[in-house]
DNA sequence: GCCCGTTATATCCGGCGGTATATTACGGGC
DNA sequence: GCCCGTAATATACCGCCGGATATAACGGGC
């Protein structure tokens, strides 16, 4: 999986020194929304469950409300879901990304010409 | 030194998996332009010479032309200068940063309200 | 020709981020 | 009450990034 195209930009929203949300956490949120599971999302993204859980934990700590609600036990052994608040966070982050892409479109094209 | 304000954004321009330029490398370039020395810049930024040199090396490898030209020996023991090409890179990166800040200004304000 | 401060490179080492693994808790289905 | 798959947590281990240190090359000043 190609992570970053040549000359692409990466946007992160910082909360102090921690990354409240960035490309990776946003993708993780989308996986959790689709699979309803942190561990399944971790497998699909090729990362350890521990890392996925830490990313979720960081997000839940950075934002005013949890972006992911999880439950252990129950049908299917439990699961995790993206809260309505989490969907809003994701929507706004994606909107920010689109804005950045549009705003940088002319600049970035020229800037990429400076790269090897 | 507070590195990132609450809810601030961070922009990086990727070259494959490497960071061609970001906030840290941009600041390093500005220091080199002022001091004419990699080691002096490293001291001022509180990092090792090794790290500063590696950052410069990464930039020089990512871009089509060197952004820093250096010389060992000579008056003052040598030194480093930011090339005209490097100044252009820095100018354009700063312009991109400003564009991002302006484009995200309304979004970011609302997004910050979602943070703790 | 020696001194000096810098660039450039190599080596060693500690901390940290990450994986891998194991263990426990949980709760619905059967 | 057992099974199952997940969440949640702890532990051990490893690789890598970065700092600290040492050394060599360099070239102008004196």
Short mmCIF file of C-alpha atoms (C1' of nucleotides) in Angstrom, two decimals:
data_model
loop_
_atom_site.label_atom_id
_atom_site.label_comp_id
_atom_site.label_asym_id
_atom_site.label_seq_id
_atom_site.Cartn_x
_atom_site.Cartn_y
_atom_site.Cartn_z
CA UNK A 1 0.00 0.00 0.00
CA UNK A 2 1.49 3.31 -1.06
CA UNK A 3 1.25 5.62 1.89
CA UNK A 4 2.09 8.98 0.38
CA UNK A 5 2.19 10.11 -3.19
CA UNK A 6 5.15 12.08 -4.46
CA UNK A 7 4.91 15.62 -3.18
CA UNK A 8 1.72 15.02 -1.23
CA UNK A 9 0.97 16.92 1.95
CA UNK A 10 0.05 15.59 5.33
CA UNK A 11 -2.18 17.44 7.75
CA UNK A 12 -2.22 16.86 11.46
CA UNK A 13 -4.27 18.57 14.12
CA UNK A 14 -2.20 18.88 17.26
CA UNK A 15 -3.46 18.92 20.84
CA UNK A 16 -0.42 20.08 22.74
CA UNK A 17 2.30 17.65 21.71
CA UNK A 18 -0.14 14.88 20.86
CA UNK A 19 -1.73 14.30 17.48
CA UNK A 20 -5.46 14.65 18.08
CA UNK A 21 -6.18 13.43 14.58
CA UNK A 22 -4.27 12.91 11.36
CA UNK A 23 -4.43 10.77 8.24
CA UNK A 24 -3.77 7.52 10.12
CA UNK A 25 -6.30 8.05 12.90
CA UNK A 26 -8.89 9.21 10.37
CA UNK A 27 -8.42 6.02 8.37
CA UNK A 28 -8.69 3.98 11.54
CA UNK A 29 -11.98 5.68 12.38
CA UNK A 30 -13.34 4.82 8.96
CA UNK A 31 -12.33 1.18 9.40
CA UNK A 32 -13.95 0.99 12.82
CA UNK A 33 -17.14 2.52 11.42
CA UNK A 34 -17.21 -0.18 8.72
CA UNK A 35 -16.11 -3.21 10.73
CA UNK A 36 -17.45 -2.36 14.18
CA UNK A 37 -14.24 -3.73 15.67
CA UNK A 38 -10.89 -2.35 16.75
CA UNK A 39 -9.05 -5.63 16.29
CA UNK A 40 -10.49 -6.22 12.81
CA UNK A 41 -9.51 -2.68 11.84
CA UNK A 42 -6.01 -3.27 13.16
CA UNK A 43 -5.68 -6.43 11.08
CA UNK A 44 -6.88 -4.72 7.93
CA UNK A 45 -4.51 -1.83 8.46
CA UNK A 46 -1.60 -4.14 9.21
CA UNK A 47 -0.93 -2.84 12.69
CA UNK A 48 -1.00 -4.45 16.11
CA UNK A 49 -4.15 -4.32 18.22
CA UNK A 50 -2.18 -2.52 20.87
CA UNK A 51 -1.29 0.30 18.51
CA UNK A 52 -4.85 0.62 17.22
CA UNK A 53 -6.16 0.72 20.77
CA UNK A 54 -3.62 3.39 21.74
CA UNK A 55 -4.63 5.52 18.76
CA UNK A 56 -8.28 5.26 19.78
CA UNK A 57 -7.35 6.04 23.37
CA UNK A 58 -5.42 9.13 22.31
CA UNK A 59 -8.37 10.41 20.31
CA UNK A 60 -10.80 9.78 23.13
CA UNK A 61 -8.53 11.67 25.51
CA UNK A 62 -7.93 14.61 23.17
CA UNK A 63 -11.53 15.34 22.29
CA UNK A 64 -14.27 16.63 24.54
CA UNK A 65 -16.32 13.49 24.05
CA UNK A 66 -15.39 9.93 23.05
CA UNK A 67 -15.11 9.38 19.32
CA UNK A 68 -15.26 5.59 19.77
CA UNK A 69 -17.45 3.66 22.20
CA UNK A 70 -16.47 0.07 22.86
CA UNK A 71 -17.86 -2.89 24.73
CA UNK A 72 -16.21 -6.14 25.79
CA UNK A 73 -18.34 -9.27 25.70
CA UNK A 74 -21.74 -9.77 24.14
CA UNK A 75 -22.71 -10.97 20.71
CA UNK A 76 -19.62 -11.49 18.62
CA UNK A 77 -17.47 -10.96 21.68
CA UNK A 78 -18.11 -7.26 21.78
CA UNK A 79 -17.08 -4.48 19.45
CA UNK A 80 -16.55 -0.80 18.94
CA UNK A 81 -18.58 1.85 17.19
CA UNK A 82 -17.86 5.39 16.11
CA UNK A 83 -20.05 7.77 18.07
CA UNK A 84 -22.12 10.51 16.48
CA UNK A 85 -19.56 12.93 17.89
CA UNK A 86 -16.80 10.88 16.28
CA UNK A 87 -18.53 11.01 12.92
CA UNK A 88 -18.72 14.77 13.23
CA UNK A 89 -15.01 14.97 14.05
CA UNK A 90 -14.21 12.80 11.06
CA UNK A 91 -16.43 14.84 8.75
CA UNK A 92 -14.82 18.07 9.82
CA UNK A 93 -11.33 16.69 9.53
CA UNK A 94 -12.07 15.46 6.01
CA UNK A 95 -13.52 18.87 5.20
CA UNK A 96 -10.30 20.44 6.44
CA UNK A 97 -8.28 18.08 4.31
CA UNK A 98 -10.31 18.95 1.23
CA UNK A 99 -9.90 22.64 1.97
CA UNK A 100 -6.17 22.25 2.28
CA UNK A 101 -5.98 20.27 -0.93
CA UNK A 102 -7.95 22.91 -2.81
CA UNK A 103 -6.04 25.81 -1.29
CA UNK A 104 -2.68 24.20 -2.06
CA UNK A 105 -3.55 22.84 -5.48
CA UNK A 106 -1.81 25.56 -7.49
CA UNK A 107 1.11 25.90 -5.06
CA UNK A 108 1.63 22.20 -4.69
CA UNK A 109 1.88 21.60 -8.40
CA UNK A 110 4.72 24.07 -8.67
CA UNK A 111 6.29 22.84 -5.44
CA UNK A 112 6.32 19.24 -6.69
CA UNK A 113 8.41 20.48 -9.59
CA UNK A 114 11.13 21.36 -7.11
CA UNK A 115 11.31 17.78 -5.87
CA UNK A 116 13.53 15.16 -7.40
CA UNK B 1 9.28 26.32 24.53
CA UNK B 2 5.73 25.46 23.62
CA UNK B 3 5.90 23.71 20.30
CA UNK B 4 2.30 23.61 19.21
CA UNK B 5 -0.64 25.65 20.33
CA UNK B 6 -3.87 23.96 21.26
CA UNK B 7 -5.59 22.82 18.10
CA UNK B 8 -2.87 24.02 15.77
CA UNK B 9 -2.13 22.26 12.52
CA UNK B 10 1.13 20.93 11.16
CA UNK B 11 1.93 20.73 7.48
CA UNK B 12 4.45 18.39 5.98
CA UNK B 13 5.39 17.90 2.35
CA UNK B 14 6.18 14.25 1.77
CA UNK B 15 8.60 12.81 -0.78
CA UNK B 16 7.71 9.14 -0.73
CA UNK B 17 7.99 8.18 2.92
CA UNK B 18 10.47 10.93 3.72
CA UNK B 19 9.58 14.41 4.87
CA UNK B 20 10.96 16.71 2.19
CA UNK B 21 10.19 19.74 4.35
CA UNK B 22 8.11 20.52 7.41
CA UNK B 23 8.07 23.02 10.26
CA UNK B 24 11.32 21.76 11.77
CA UNK B 25 13.36 21.70 8.56
CA UNK B 26 11.99 25.11 7.58
CA UNK B 27 13.14 26.56 10.90
CA UNK B 28 16.53 24.95 10.46
CA UNK B 29 16.86 26.56 7.02
CA UNK B 30 16.10 29.96 8.50
CA UNK B 31 18.75 29.45 11.18
CA UNK B 32 21.35 28.40 8.63
CA UNK B 33 20.53 31.43 6.51
CA UNK B 34 21.12 33.67 9.53
CA UNK B 35 24.15 31.98 11.08
CA UNK B 36 25.88 30.55 8.01
CA UNK B 37 26.61 27.40 10.00
CA UNK B 38 24.99 24.03 10.52
CA UNK B 39 26.58 23.46 13.92
CA UNK B 40 25.62 26.91 15.22
CA UNK B 41 22.05 26.32 14.05
CA UNK B 42 22.00 22.96 15.78
CA UNK B 43 23.17 24.54 19.04
CA UNK B 44 20.55 27.26 18.84
CA UNK B 45 17.81 24.77 18.12
CA UNK B 46 18.97 22.47 20.90
CA UNK B 47 19.66 19.50 18.69
CA UNK B 48 22.80 17.51 17.94
CA UNK B 49 24.95 18.40 14.95
CA UNK B 50 24.33 14.90 13.66
CA UNK B 51 20.58 15.44 13.55
CA UNK B 52 20.88 18.86 11.92
CA UNK B 53 23.22 17.45 9.30
CA UNK B 54 20.85 14.56 8.60
CA UNK B 55 17.94 16.97 8.16
CA UNK B 56 19.97 19.01 5.69
CA UNK B 57 21.03 15.84 3.91
CA UNK B 58 17.43 14.68 3.60
CA UNK B 59 16.41 18.00 2.09
CA UNK B 60 19.29 18.00 -0.35
CA UNK B 61 18.39 14.47 -1.43
CA UNK B 62 14.66 15.14 -1.78
CA UNK B 63 14.89 18.29 -3.90
CA UNK B 64 16.13 18.62 -7.45
CA UNK B 65 18.95 20.91 -6.38
CA UNK B 66 20.75 21.39 -3.07
CA UNK B 67 19.00 23.75 -0.66
CA UNK B 68 22.17 24.09 1.42
CA UNK B 69 25.72 24.36 0.13
CA UNK B 70 28.48 23.70 2.63
CA UNK B 71 32.24 23.90 2.76
CA UNK B 72 34.73 22.43 5.22
CA UNK B 73 37.79 24.47 6.05
CA UNK B 74 38.53 28.06 5.25
CA UNK B 75 37.88 31.22 7.22
CA UNK B 76 36.02 30.40 10.36
CA UNK B 77 36.50 26.72 9.70
CA UNK B 78 34.00 26.64 6.92
CA UNK B 79 30.27 27.06 6.90
CA UNK B 80 27.00 26.49 5.14
CA UNK B 81 24.73 28.75 3.17
CA UNK B 82 21.20 28.45 1.90
CA UNK B 83 21.26 28.43 -1.88
CA UNK B 84 19.02 30.60 -4.02
CA UNK B 85 17.10 27.44 -4.79
CA UNK B 86 16.78 26.77 -1.06
CA UNK B 87 15.44 30.25 -0.46
CA UNK B 88 12.82 29.64 -3.13
CA UNK B 89 11.83 26.35 -1.50
CA UNK B 90 11.52 28.05 1.86
CA UNK B 91 9.50 30.93 0.45
CA UNK B 92 7.08 28.59 -1.25
CA UNK B 93 6.72 26.40 1.82
CA UNK B 94 5.96 29.44 3.96
CA UNK B 95 3.45 30.57 1.35
CA UNK B 96 1.82 27.16 1.55
CA UNK B 97 1.69 27.40 5.31
CA UNK B 98 0.03 30.79 5.14
CA UNK B 99 -2.46 29.50 2.61
CA UNK B 100 -3.32 26.58 4.82
CA UNK B 101 -3.73 28.81 7.85
CA UNK B 102 -6.04 31.14 5.96
CA UNK B 103 -8.03 28.32 4.38
CA UNK B 104 -8.50 26.56 7.71
CA UNK B 105 -9.11 29.62 9.82
CA UNK B 106 -12.90 29.25 10.02
CA UNK B 107 -12.83 25.44 10.19
CA UNK B 108 -10.09 25.30 12.77
CA UNK B 109 -11.89 27.58 15.15
CA UNK B 110 -14.88 25.28 15.20
CA UNK B 111 -12.69 22.19 15.29
CA UNK B 112 -10.81 23.48 18.32
CA UNK B 113 -14.14 23.59 20.11
CA UNK B 114 -14.31 19.81 19.78
CA UNK B 115 -11.03 19.39 21.63
CA UNK B 116 -10.79 19.06 25.35
"C1'" DG C 1 53.54 24.55 9.00
"C1'" DC C 2 50.55 24.93 12.87
"C1'" DC C 3 46.08 26.32 14.78
"C1'" DC C 4 41.36 26.67 14.54
"C1'" DG C 5 36.40 25.82 13.79
"C1'" DT C 6 33.61 23.67 10.76
"C1'" DT C 7 31.98 19.87 7.78
"C1'" DA C 8 31.65 15.07 7.40
"C1'" DT C 9 31.70 10.33 9.00
"C1'" DA C 10 31.85 6.34 12.21
"C1'" DT C 11 30.78 4.18 16.51
"C1'" DC C 12 28.48 3.37 20.81
"C1'" DC C 13 24.58 3.68 23.61
"C1'" DG C 14 19.93 4.85 25.82
"C1'" DG C 15 15.09 5.75 25.23
"C1'" DC C 16 11.04 5.14 22.94
"C1'" DG C 17 7.70 3.43 19.81
"C1'" DG C 18 6.14 -0.57 18.07
"C1'" DT C 19 5.32 -5.74 17.64
"C1'" DA C 20 4.44 -10.07 19.62
"C1'" DT C 21 2.60 -12.60 23.16
"C1'" DA C 22 0.06 -13.80 27.20
"C1'" DT C 23 -3.57 -13.01 30.41
"C1'" DT C 24 -7.85 -11.32 32.23
"C1'" DA C 25 -12.57 -9.43 31.86
"C1'" DC C 26 -16.69 -9.34 29.60
"C1'" DG C 27 -21.36 -10.82 28.10
"C1'" DG C 28 -24.55 -12.93 24.60
"C1'" DG C 29 -25.52 -17.52 22.35
"C1'" DC C 30 -26.12 -22.16 22.80
"C1'" DG D 1 -22.29 -23.14 32.74
"C1'" DC D 2 -19.38 -23.39 28.78
"C1'" DC D 3 -17.75 -21.39 24.43
"C1'" DC D 4 -16.46 -17.72 21.76
"C1'" DG D 5 -14.49 -13.43 20.02
"C1'" DT D 6 -13.67 -9.11 21.45
"C1'" DA D 7 -11.90 -5.37 24.63
"C1'" DA D 8 -8.42 -4.25 27.87
"C1'" DT D 9 -4.05 -4.69 30.17
"C1'" DA D 10 0.68 -6.34 31.21
"C1'" DT D 11 5.14 -7.98 29.89
"C1'" DA D 12 9.08 -8.95 27.11
"C1'" DC D 13 11.52 -7.99 23.15
"C1'" DC D 14 13.33 -5.54 19.16
"C1'" DG D 15 14.45 -1.88 15.81
"C1'" DC D 16 15.23 2.68 15.10
"C1'" DC D 17 15.86 7.38 15.97
"C1'" DG D 18 18.55 10.56 18.11
"C1'" DG D 19 22.31 12.08 21.41
"C1'" DA D 20 27.07 11.78 22.80
"C1'" DT D 21 31.54 11.12 21.50
"C1'" DA D 22 35.63 10.49 18.66
"C1'" DT D 23 38.15 11.11 14.49
"C1'" DA D 24 39.46 12.68 10.01
"C1'" DA D 25 39.43 16.05 6.24
"C1'" DC D 26 39.48 20.63 4.98
"C1'" DG D 27 41.39 25.29 4.11
"C1'" DG D 28 42.16 30.25 5.43
"C1'" DG D 29 44.75 33.03 8.99
"C1'" DC D 30 48.72 33.81 11.36
#
